[in-house]
Amino acid sequence: RCLKSSLAQTYKNFEIIVAAHGGTDGTATAVQMYLRDPRIRVISIPRTETYPPTLENHWFAGRVVPANVGLDHCRGDWIATLDDDDSWEPDCLETLLCFAQAHDYEFVSAGSENQNGKIPPYVVDGMKIGGIGTWLYRSYLGIFKFNPDCWRKRWNRVCDTDLQDRFRKAGVRMGYMDKVLAKIFPRPGDTATGFAAAKADKDKYLRHLAFK
């Protein structure tokens, strides 16, 4: 789903880094069919314990290690992120890039929706920020890594809200488009998305996300 929507973009000048975080769900095999495309690289990252493995901590910090490894391998001028259960609208990258360039933004985001409809943006101090699947930002901001200790915090404990808060406090020029550019669908076998899906079948998710 994620790779198909990435390769279907109207904007074509990109690289795709698949950060494979010790998955056991067939992802590595599924990706093989796409590897003839020279824009795609797979980085394999072992799942070693980096936080107490509760369901909540997996949600807060589970993406941190693979996301940071992916950032270290980025070679382009802009960075975008997309989870395996997300998909972009075909014009997502082109629309976000034009929006950022037109207004000299360093970070832009947009609307997204799931099976229940449009997802409200995160709002702090009047600034709207869309879900991480709609983020596009200048590659030099890759020095801002995802926080491996975000789970220890009392607020903004999810690593993406922690990161966007640090962007904002650092004075990064940020813009938001009130247009749906990404969709989040339940994974096969689930009826919900995000943390709701994990809570609905806690035992399955803890097995799936167990450290090796």
PDB file of C-alpha atoms in Angstrom:
ATOM      1  CA  ARG A   1       0.000   0.000   0.000  1.00  0.00           C
ATOM      2  CA  CYS A   2       2.681   2.473   1.051  1.00  0.00           C
ATOM      3  CA  LEU A   3       5.079   1.680  -1.809  1.00  0.00           C
ATOM      4  CA  LYS A   4       2.343   1.597  -4.431  1.00  0.00           C
ATOM      5  CA  SER A   5       1.141   5.072  -3.523  1.00  0.00           C
ATOM      6  CA  SER A   6       4.735   6.356  -3.379  1.00  0.00           C
ATOM      7  CA  LEU A   7       5.525   5.087  -6.868  1.00  0.00           C
ATOM      8  CA  ALA A   8       2.246   6.501  -8.211  1.00  0.00           C
ATOM      9  CA  GLN A   9       3.211  10.100  -7.351  1.00  0.00           C
ATOM     10  CA  THR A  10       2.948  12.772 -10.041  1.00  0.00           C
ATOM     11  CA  TYR A  11       6.309  14.060  -8.777  1.00  0.00           C
ATOM     12  CA  LYS A  12       8.942  11.481  -9.732  1.00  0.00           C
ATOM     13  CA  ASN A  13      12.325  12.810  -8.575  1.00  0.00           C
ATOM     14  CA  PHE A  14      12.669  11.013  -5.260  1.00  0.00           C
ATOM     15  CA  GLU A  15      14.339   8.114  -3.473  1.00  0.00           C
ATOM     16  CA  ILE A  16      12.531   5.651  -1.219  1.00  0.00           C
ATOM     17  CA  ILE A  17      14.223   4.303   1.891  1.00  0.00           C
ATOM     18  CA  VAL A  18      12.464   1.302   3.409  1.00  0.00           C
ATOM     19  CA  ALA A  19      13.530   1.085   7.051  1.00  0.00           C
ATOM     20  CA  ALA A  20      12.845  -2.581   7.821  1.00  0.00           C
ATOM     21  CA  HIS A  21      12.837  -2.848  11.593  1.00  0.00           C
ATOM     22  CA  GLY A  22      13.226  -6.591  12.147  1.00  0.00           C
ATOM     23  CA  GLY A  23       9.801  -7.350  10.727  1.00  0.00           C
ATOM     24  CA  THR A  24       8.371 -10.877  10.662  1.00  0.00           C
ATOM     25  CA  ASP A  25       5.215 -10.107   8.667  1.00  0.00           C
ATOM     26  CA  GLY A  26       6.581 -10.727   5.182  1.00  0.00           C
ATOM     27  CA  THR A  27       7.528  -7.117   4.477  1.00  0.00           C
ATOM     28  CA  ALA A  28      11.032  -7.976   3.249  1.00  0.00           C
ATOM     29  CA  THR A  29       9.620 -10.479   0.762  1.00  0.00           C
ATOM     30  CA  ALA A  30       6.910  -8.102  -0.394  1.00  0.00           C
ATOM     31  CA  VAL A  31       9.436  -5.335  -1.038  1.00  0.00           C
ATOM     32  CA  GLN A  32      11.576  -7.573  -3.256  1.00  0.00           C
ATOM     33  CA  MET A  33       9.218  -7.156  -6.208  1.00  0.00           C
ATOM     34  CA  TYR A  34       9.926  -3.417  -6.225  1.00  0.00           C
ATOM     35  CA  LEU A  35      13.709  -3.506  -5.920  1.00  0.00           C
ATOM     36  CA  ARG A  36      14.278  -3.313  -9.671  1.00  0.00           C
ATOM     37  CA  ASP A  37      13.384   0.364  -9.279  1.00  0.00           C
ATOM     38  CA  PRO A  38      16.753   2.052  -8.574  1.00  0.00           C
ATOM     39  CA  ARG A  39      15.061   4.689  -6.417  1.00  0.00           C
ATOM     40  CA  ILE A  40      14.285   2.130  -3.695  1.00  0.00           C
ATOM     41  CA  ARG A  41      16.736   1.066  -0.995  1.00  0.00           C
ATOM     42  CA  VAL A  42      16.046  -1.269   1.923  1.00  0.00           C
ATOM     43  CA  ILE A  43      17.873  -0.743   5.205  1.00  0.00           C
ATOM     44  CA  SER A  44      17.586  -3.676   7.636  1.00  0.00           C
ATOM     45  CA  ILE A  45      17.594  -2.706  11.309  1.00  0.00           C
ATOM     46  CA  PRO A  46      17.542  -5.297  14.133  1.00  0.00           C
ATOM     47  CA  ARG A  47      14.812  -5.031  16.767  1.00  0.00           C
ATOM     48  CA  THR A  48      16.816  -4.645  19.954  1.00  0.00           C
ATOM     49  CA  GLU A  49      15.235  -3.359  23.141  1.00  0.00           C
ATOM     50  CA  THR A  50      15.533   0.414  23.469  1.00  0.00           C
ATOM     51  CA  TYR A  51      12.646   1.055  25.916  1.00  0.00           C
ATOM     52  CA  PRO A  52      10.446  -0.976  28.287  1.00  0.00           C
ATOM     53  CA  PRO A  53       8.266  -2.967  25.867  1.00  0.00           C
ATOM     54  CA  THR A  54       4.768  -1.993  26.958  1.00  0.00           C
ATOM     55  CA  LEU A  55       2.050  -1.436  24.370  1.00  0.00           C
ATOM     56  CA  GLU A  56       2.035   2.294  25.142  1.00  0.00           C
ATOM     57  CA  ASN A  57       5.803   2.581  24.766  1.00  0.00           C
ATOM     58  CA  HIS A  58       5.694   0.787  21.412  1.00  0.00           C
ATOM     59  CA  TRP A  59       3.238   3.475  20.325  1.00  0.00           C
ATOM     60  CA  PHE A  60       5.285   6.326  21.783  1.00  0.00           C
ATOM     61  CA  ALA A  61       8.724   5.290  20.555  1.00  0.00           C
ATOM     62  CA  GLY A  62       8.429   2.317  18.210  1.00  0.00           C
ATOM     63  CA  ARG A  63       9.326   4.264  15.090  1.00  0.00           C
ATOM     64  CA  VAL A  64      12.311   6.096  16.612  1.00  0.00           C
ATOM     65  CA  VAL A  65      15.169   3.721  15.728  1.00  0.00           C
ATOM     66  CA  PRO A  66      14.155   2.921  12.120  1.00  0.00           C
ATOM     67  CA  ALA A  67      13.140   6.516  11.428  1.00  0.00           C
ATOM     68  CA  ASN A  68      16.470   7.872  12.634  1.00  0.00           C
ATOM     69  CA  VAL A  69      18.415   5.305  10.601  1.00  0.00           C
ATOM     70  CA  GLY A  70      16.337   6.322   7.576  1.00  0.00           C
ATOM     71  CA  LEU A  71      17.147   9.991   8.193  1.00  0.00           C
ATOM     72  CA  ASP A  72      20.859   9.150   8.234  1.00  0.00           C
ATOM     73  CA  HIS A  73      20.530   7.655   4.738  1.00  0.00           C
ATOM     74  CA  CYS A  74      18.526  10.473   3.115  1.00  0.00           C
ATOM     75  CA  ARG A  75      20.304  12.125   0.181  1.00  0.00           C
ATOM     76  CA  GLY A  76      17.621  14.477  -1.188  1.00  0.00           C
ATOM     77  CA  ASP A  77      16.780  18.107  -0.452  1.00  0.00           C
ATOM     78  CA  TRP A  78      13.461  17.245   1.180  1.00  0.00           C
ATOM     79  CA  ILE A  79      12.250  14.516   3.544  1.00  0.00           C
ATOM     80  CA  ALA A  80       8.819  12.893   3.670  1.00  0.00           C
ATOM     81  CA  THR A  81       7.669   9.978   5.806  1.00  0.00           C
ATOM     82  CA  LEU A  82       5.019   7.329   5.245  1.00  0.00           C
ATOM     83  CA  ASP A  83       3.997   4.391   7.442  1.00  0.00           C
ATOM     84  CA  ASP A  84       3.144   0.977   6.047  1.00  0.00           C
ATOM     85  CA  ASP A  85      -0.582   1.460   6.735  1.00  0.00           C
ATOM     86  CA  ASP A  86      -0.704   4.873   5.040  1.00  0.00           C
ATOM     87  CA  SER A  87      -1.041   5.933   1.436  1.00  0.00           C
ATOM     88  CA  TRP A  88      -0.550   9.248  -0.348  1.00  0.00           C
ATOM     89  CA  GLU A  89      -2.899  10.836  -2.817  1.00  0.00           C
ATOM     90  CA  PRO A  90      -1.172  10.830  -6.242  1.00  0.00           C
ATOM     91  CA  ASP A  91      -0.401  14.560  -6.075  1.00  0.00           C
ATOM     92  CA  CYS A  92       0.741  14.584  -2.432  1.00  0.00           C
ATOM     93  CA  LEU A  93       4.457  15.257  -2.909  1.00  0.00           C
ATOM     94  CA  GLU A  94       3.973  17.678  -5.787  1.00  0.00           C
ATOM     95  CA  THR A  95       1.317  19.658  -3.896  1.00  0.00           C
ATOM     96  CA  LEU A  96       3.319  19.859  -0.676  1.00  0.00           C
ATOM     97  CA  LEU A  97       6.544  20.792  -2.470  1.00  0.00           C
ATOM     98  CA  CYS A  98       4.881  23.586  -4.468  1.00  0.00           C
ATOM     99  CA  PHE A  99       3.181  24.871  -1.308  1.00  0.00           C
ATOM    100  CA  ALA A 100       6.459  24.912   0.623  1.00  0.00           C
ATOM    101  CA  GLN A 101       8.398  26.607  -2.156  1.00  0.00           C
ATOM    102  CA  ALA A 102       5.691  29.199  -2.827  1.00  0.00           C
ATOM    103  CA  HIS A 103       5.687  30.351   0.813  1.00  0.00           C
ATOM    104  CA  ASP A 104       9.332  29.613   1.701  1.00  0.00           C
ATOM    105  CA  TYR A 105       8.312  27.123   4.374  1.00  0.00           C
ATOM    106  CA  GLU A 106      10.828  24.694   5.822  1.00  0.00           C
ATOM    107  CA  PHE A 107       8.167  22.255   7.053  1.00  0.00           C
ATOM    108  CA  VAL A 108       4.696  21.676   5.645  1.00  0.00           C
ATOM    109  CA  SER A 109       1.891  19.251   6.398  1.00  0.00           C
ATOM    110  CA  ALA A 110      -1.683  18.681   5.302  1.00  0.00           C
ATOM    111  CA  GLY A 111      -4.924  16.893   6.086  1.00  0.00           C
ATOM    112  CA  SER A 112      -5.389  13.147   6.252  1.00  0.00           C
ATOM    113  CA  GLU A 113      -8.299  10.816   6.788  1.00  0.00           C
ATOM    114  CA  ASN A 114      -9.041   7.309   8.020  1.00  0.00           C
ATOM    115  CA  GLN A 115     -12.037   5.005   7.779  1.00  0.00           C
ATOM    116  CA  ASN A 116     -13.990   7.369  10.049  1.00  0.00           C
ATOM    117  CA  GLY A 117     -13.363  10.501   8.015  1.00  0.00           C
ATOM    118  CA  LYS A 118     -11.037  13.484   8.195  1.00  0.00           C
ATOM    119  CA  ILE A 119      -8.521  13.543  11.044  1.00  0.00           C
ATOM    120  CA  PRO A 120      -8.269  16.912  12.858  1.00  0.00           C
ATOM    121  CA  PRO A 121      -4.807  18.503  12.804  1.00  0.00           C
ATOM    122  CA  TYR A 122      -2.697  18.889  15.931  1.00  0.00           C
ATOM    123  CA  VAL A 123      -2.995  22.512  17.114  1.00  0.00           C
ATOM    124  CA  VAL A 124      -0.659  24.298  19.509  1.00  0.00           C
ATOM    125  CA  ASP A 125      -0.358  28.063  19.951  1.00  0.00           C
ATOM    126  CA  GLY A 126      -2.583  28.461  16.892  1.00  0.00           C
ATOM    127  CA  MET A 127      -0.283  26.378  14.662  1.00  0.00           C
ATOM    128  CA  LYS A 128      -1.945  23.508  12.803  1.00  0.00           C
ATOM    129  CA  ILE A 129       0.168  20.434  12.028  1.00  0.00           C
ATOM    130  CA  GLY A 130      -1.106  17.456  10.055  1.00  0.00           C
ATOM    131  CA  GLY A 131      -0.349  13.790  10.639  1.00  0.00           C
ATOM    132  CA  ILE A 132       3.185  12.540  10.067  1.00  0.00           C
ATOM    133  CA  GLY A 133       2.168  10.888   6.786  1.00  0.00           C
ATOM    134  CA  THR A 134       1.726  14.393   5.338  1.00  0.00           C
ATOM    135  CA  TRP A 135       5.013  15.876   6.532  1.00  0.00           C
ATOM    136  CA  LEU A 136       7.492  17.326   4.039  1.00  0.00           C
ATOM    137  CA  TYR A 137      10.510  19.211   5.347  1.00  0.00           C
ATOM    138  CA  ARG A 138      13.946  20.451   4.348  1.00  0.00           C
ATOM    139  CA  SER A 139      16.604  17.784   4.606  1.00  0.00           C
ATOM    140  CA  TYR A 140      18.866  19.924   6.805  1.00  0.00           C
ATOM    141  CA  LEU A 141      16.185  19.560   9.483  1.00  0.00           C
ATOM    142  CA  GLY A 142      17.188  15.897   9.593  1.00  0.00           C
ATOM    143  CA  ILE A 143      19.602  16.933  12.334  1.00  0.00           C
ATOM    144  CA  PHE A 144      16.465  16.937  14.503  1.00  0.00           C
ATOM    145  CA  LYS A 145      16.255  13.235  15.277  1.00  0.00           C
ATOM    146  CA  PHE A 146      13.284  11.406  16.753  1.00  0.00           C
ATOM    147  CA  ASN A 147      13.674  11.280  20.519  1.00  0.00           C
ATOM    148  CA  PRO A 148      14.439   7.756  21.852  1.00  0.00           C
ATOM    149  CA  ASP A 149      13.417   8.897  25.337  1.00  0.00           C
ATOM    150  CA  CYS A 150      10.074  10.424  24.359  1.00  0.00           C
ATOM    151  CA  TRP A 151       8.266   7.682  26.291  1.00  0.00           C
ATOM    152  CA  ARG A 152       9.743   9.099  29.512  1.00  0.00           C
ATOM    153  CA  LYS A 153       7.997  12.451  29.095  1.00  0.00           C
ATOM    154  CA  ARG A 154       4.750  13.548  30.735  1.00  0.00           C
ATOM    155  CA  TRP A 155       3.483  15.353  27.617  1.00  0.00           C
ATOM    156  CA  ASN A 156       3.922  14.977  23.845  1.00  0.00           C
ATOM    157  CA  ARG A 157       5.124  11.452  24.538  1.00  0.00           C
ATOM    158  CA  VAL A 158       4.520  10.177  20.997  1.00  0.00           C
ATOM    159  CA  CYS A 159       7.768  10.670  19.079  1.00  0.00           C
ATOM    160  CA  ASP A 160       6.218  12.573  16.173  1.00  0.00           C
ATOM    161  CA  THR A 161       4.455  15.139  18.391  1.00  0.00           C
ATOM    162  CA  ASP A 162       7.711  15.467  20.342  1.00  0.00           C
ATOM    163  CA  LEU A 163       9.584  16.193  17.096  1.00  0.00           C
ATOM    164  CA  GLN A 164       7.087  18.666  15.679  1.00  0.00           C
ATOM    165  CA  ASP A 165       7.096  20.510  19.016  1.00  0.00           C
ATOM    166  CA  ARG A 166      10.884  20.859  18.823  1.00  0.00           C
ATOM    167  CA  PHE A 167      10.607  22.117  15.225  1.00  0.00           C
ATOM    168  CA  ARG A 168       8.119  24.755  16.319  1.00  0.00           C
ATOM    169  CA  LYS A 169      10.134  25.878  19.347  1.00  0.00           C
ATOM    170  CA  ALA A 170      13.283  26.144  17.213  1.00  0.00           C
ATOM    171  CA  GLY A 171      11.545  28.639  14.930  1.00  0.00           C
ATOM    172  CA  VAL A 172      11.200  26.391  11.868  1.00  0.00           C
ATOM    173  CA  ARG A 173       9.004  28.072   9.251  1.00  0.00           C
ATOM    174  CA  MET A 174       5.906  25.865   9.179  1.00  0.00           C
ATOM    175  CA  GLY A 175       2.780  25.788   7.021  1.00  0.00           C
ATOM    176  CA  TYR A 176      -0.400  23.705   6.899  1.00  0.00           C
ATOM    177  CA  MET A 177      -2.658  22.881   3.940  1.00  0.00           C
ATOM    178  CA  ASP A 178      -6.302  22.145   4.696  1.00  0.00           C
ATOM    179  CA  LYS A 179      -6.448  19.492   2.001  1.00  0.00           C
ATOM    180  CA  VAL A 180      -6.514  15.705   2.433  1.00  0.00           C
ATOM    181  CA  LEU A 181      -3.307  14.309   0.926  1.00  0.00           C
ATOM    182  CA  ALA A 182      -2.914  11.043   2.862  1.00  0.00           C
ATOM    183  CA  LYS A 183      -5.158   8.205   3.977  1.00  0.00           C
ATOM    184  CA  ILE A 184      -4.723   5.727   6.805  1.00  0.00           C
ATOM    185  CA  PHE A 185      -6.464   2.365   6.465  1.00  0.00           C
ATOM    186  CA  PRO A 186      -6.700  -0.578   8.867  1.00  0.00           C
ATOM    187  CA  ARG A 187      -4.026  -3.202   8.363  1.00  0.00           C
ATOM    188  CA  PRO A 188      -5.235  -6.615   7.160  1.00  0.00           C
ATOM    189  CA  GLY A 189      -7.155  -8.271   9.992  1.00  0.00           C
ATOM    190  CA  ASP A 190      -7.786  -5.000  11.856  1.00  0.00           C
ATOM    191  CA  THR A 191     -10.922  -2.868  11.969  1.00  0.00           C
ATOM    192  CA  ALA A 192      -9.266   0.248  13.404  1.00  0.00           C
ATOM    193  CA  THR A 193      -6.119   2.274  12.836  1.00  0.00           C
ATOM    194  CA  GLY A 194      -3.388   3.657  15.045  1.00  0.00           C
ATOM    195  CA  PHE A 195      -3.335   2.996  18.762  1.00  0.00           C
ATOM    196  CA  ALA A 196      -7.003   1.986  18.690  1.00  0.00           C
ATOM    197  CA  ALA A 197      -6.059  -1.045  16.595  1.00  0.00           C
ATOM    198  CA  ALA A 198      -3.276  -1.972  19.018  1.00  0.00           C
ATOM    199  CA  LYS A 199      -5.563  -1.705  22.050  1.00  0.00           C
ATOM    200  CA  ALA A 200      -8.250  -3.766  20.331  1.00  0.00           C
ATOM    201  CA  ASP A 201      -5.901  -6.756  20.016  1.00  0.00           C
ATOM    202  CA  LYS A 202      -3.181  -6.084  22.569  1.00  0.00           C
ATOM    203  CA  ASP A 203      -1.748  -9.615  22.680  1.00  0.00           C
ATOM    204  CA  LYS A 204      -1.338  -9.789  18.903  1.00  0.00           C
ATOM    205  CA  TYR A 205       0.424  -6.448  18.743  1.00  0.00           C
ATOM    206  CA  LEU A 206       2.735  -7.244  21.652  1.00  0.00           C
ATOM    207  CA  ARG A 207       3.764 -10.472  19.899  1.00  0.00           C
ATOM    208  CA  HIS A 208       4.250  -8.664  16.609  1.00  0.00           C
ATOM    209  CA  LEU A 209       6.294  -5.852  18.176  1.00  0.00           C
ATOM    210  CA  ALA A 210       8.355  -7.979  20.543  1.00  0.00           C
ATOM    211  CA  PHE A 211      12.080  -7.269  20.613  1.00  0.00           C
ATOM    212  CA  LYS A 212      14.356 -10.030  19.396  1.00  0.00           C
TER     213      LYS A 212
END
